[in-house]
Tab-separated table of C-alpha atoms in Angstrom:
chain	number	residue	atom	x	y	z
A	218	MET	CA	-0.249	-0.030	-0.225
A	219	LEU	CA	2.610	2.429	0.376
A	220	ASN	CA	4.154	1.770	-2.574
A	221	SER	CA	1.254	2.890	-4.246
A	222	LYS	CA	0.663	5.902	-2.283
A	223	SER	CA	4.195	6.927	-2.617
A	224	ALA	CA	3.747	6.489	-6.556
A	225	LEU	CA	0.329	8.586	-6.902
A	226	LEU	CA	2.104	11.637	-4.606
A	227	MET	CA	5.381	11.221	-7.530
A	228	LEU	CA	2.886	11.258	-9.957
A	229	THR	CA	1.049	14.897	-8.323
A	230	VAL	CA	4.183	16.463	-7.780
A	231	SER	CA	5.571	16.012	-11.178
A	232	SER	CA	1.980	16.524	-12.513
A	233	LEU	CA	2.045	20.127	-10.759
A	234	THR	CA	5.551	20.456	-11.255
A	235	ALA	CA	4.469	20.619	-15.289
A	236	LEU	CA	1.764	23.187	-14.781
A	237	LEU	CA	3.438	25.742	-13.526
A	238	PHE	CA	6.594	24.909	-16.197
A	239	PHE	CA	4.025	25.964	-18.919
A	240	ALA	CA	2.150	28.592	-16.878
A	241	LYS	CA	5.090	30.134	-16.536
A	242	GLN	CA	6.209	29.952	-20.082
A	243	LYS	CA	3.362	31.092	-21.149
A	244	LEU	CA	3.499	34.190	-18.473
A	245	THR	CA	6.934	34.967	-20.285
A	246	ARG	CA	5.315	34.920	-23.739
A	247	VAL	CA	2.392	37.285	-23.359
A	248	GLN	CA	4.681	39.876	-20.905
A	249	ALA	CA	6.862	39.619	-24.253
A	250	ASP	CA	4.280	40.582	-26.396
A	251	GLN	CA	3.402	43.351	-24.063
A	252	ASN	CA	6.833	44.877	-24.126
A	253	LEU	CA	6.738	44.488	-27.904
A	254	GLN	CA	3.001	46.240	-27.799
A	255	LYS	CA	4.200	48.889	-25.801
A	256	LYS	CA	6.941	49.782	-27.898
A	257	ALA	CA	5.444	49.701	-30.915
A	258	LEU	CA	2.783	52.372	-29.378
A	259	MET	CA	5.805	54.546	-27.898
A	260	THR	CA	7.367	54.301	-31.369
A	261	TRP	CA	4.000	55.347	-32.806
A	262	GLU	CA	3.598	58.368	-30.301
A	263	GLY	CA	7.265	59.497	-30.139
A	264	GLU	CA	7.862	59.525	-34.138
A	265	GLY	CA	4.771	61.140	-35.298
A	266	GLY	CA	2.731	58.141	-36.184
A	267	ASN	CA	5.164	56.046	-39.106
A	268	PHE	CA	2.846	53.172	-38.725
A	269	THR	CA	-0.453	53.161	-41.116
A	270	THR	CA	-2.691	52.509	-38.159
A	271	ARG	CA	-2.469	53.512	-34.345
A	272	PRO	CA	-0.838	50.097	-32.781
A	273	THR	CA	-3.517	49.005	-29.580
A	274	GLU	CA	-3.034	47.273	-26.686
A	275	SER	CA	-4.284	44.306	-25.524
A	276	LYS	CA	-6.500	44.359	-22.650
């Protein structure tokens, strides 16, 4: 009985670790995308609007 509990605990911990890893990856991608959008918006405002349309920030 102890072996099955240990195996279940190990599976749970590894699953939670994987979920945490993927959530952190997604957060990093979202933050990078937001930084690019902010940089584009600042460039648009700072250079008199060199883009054909004003960039929008995602909410």
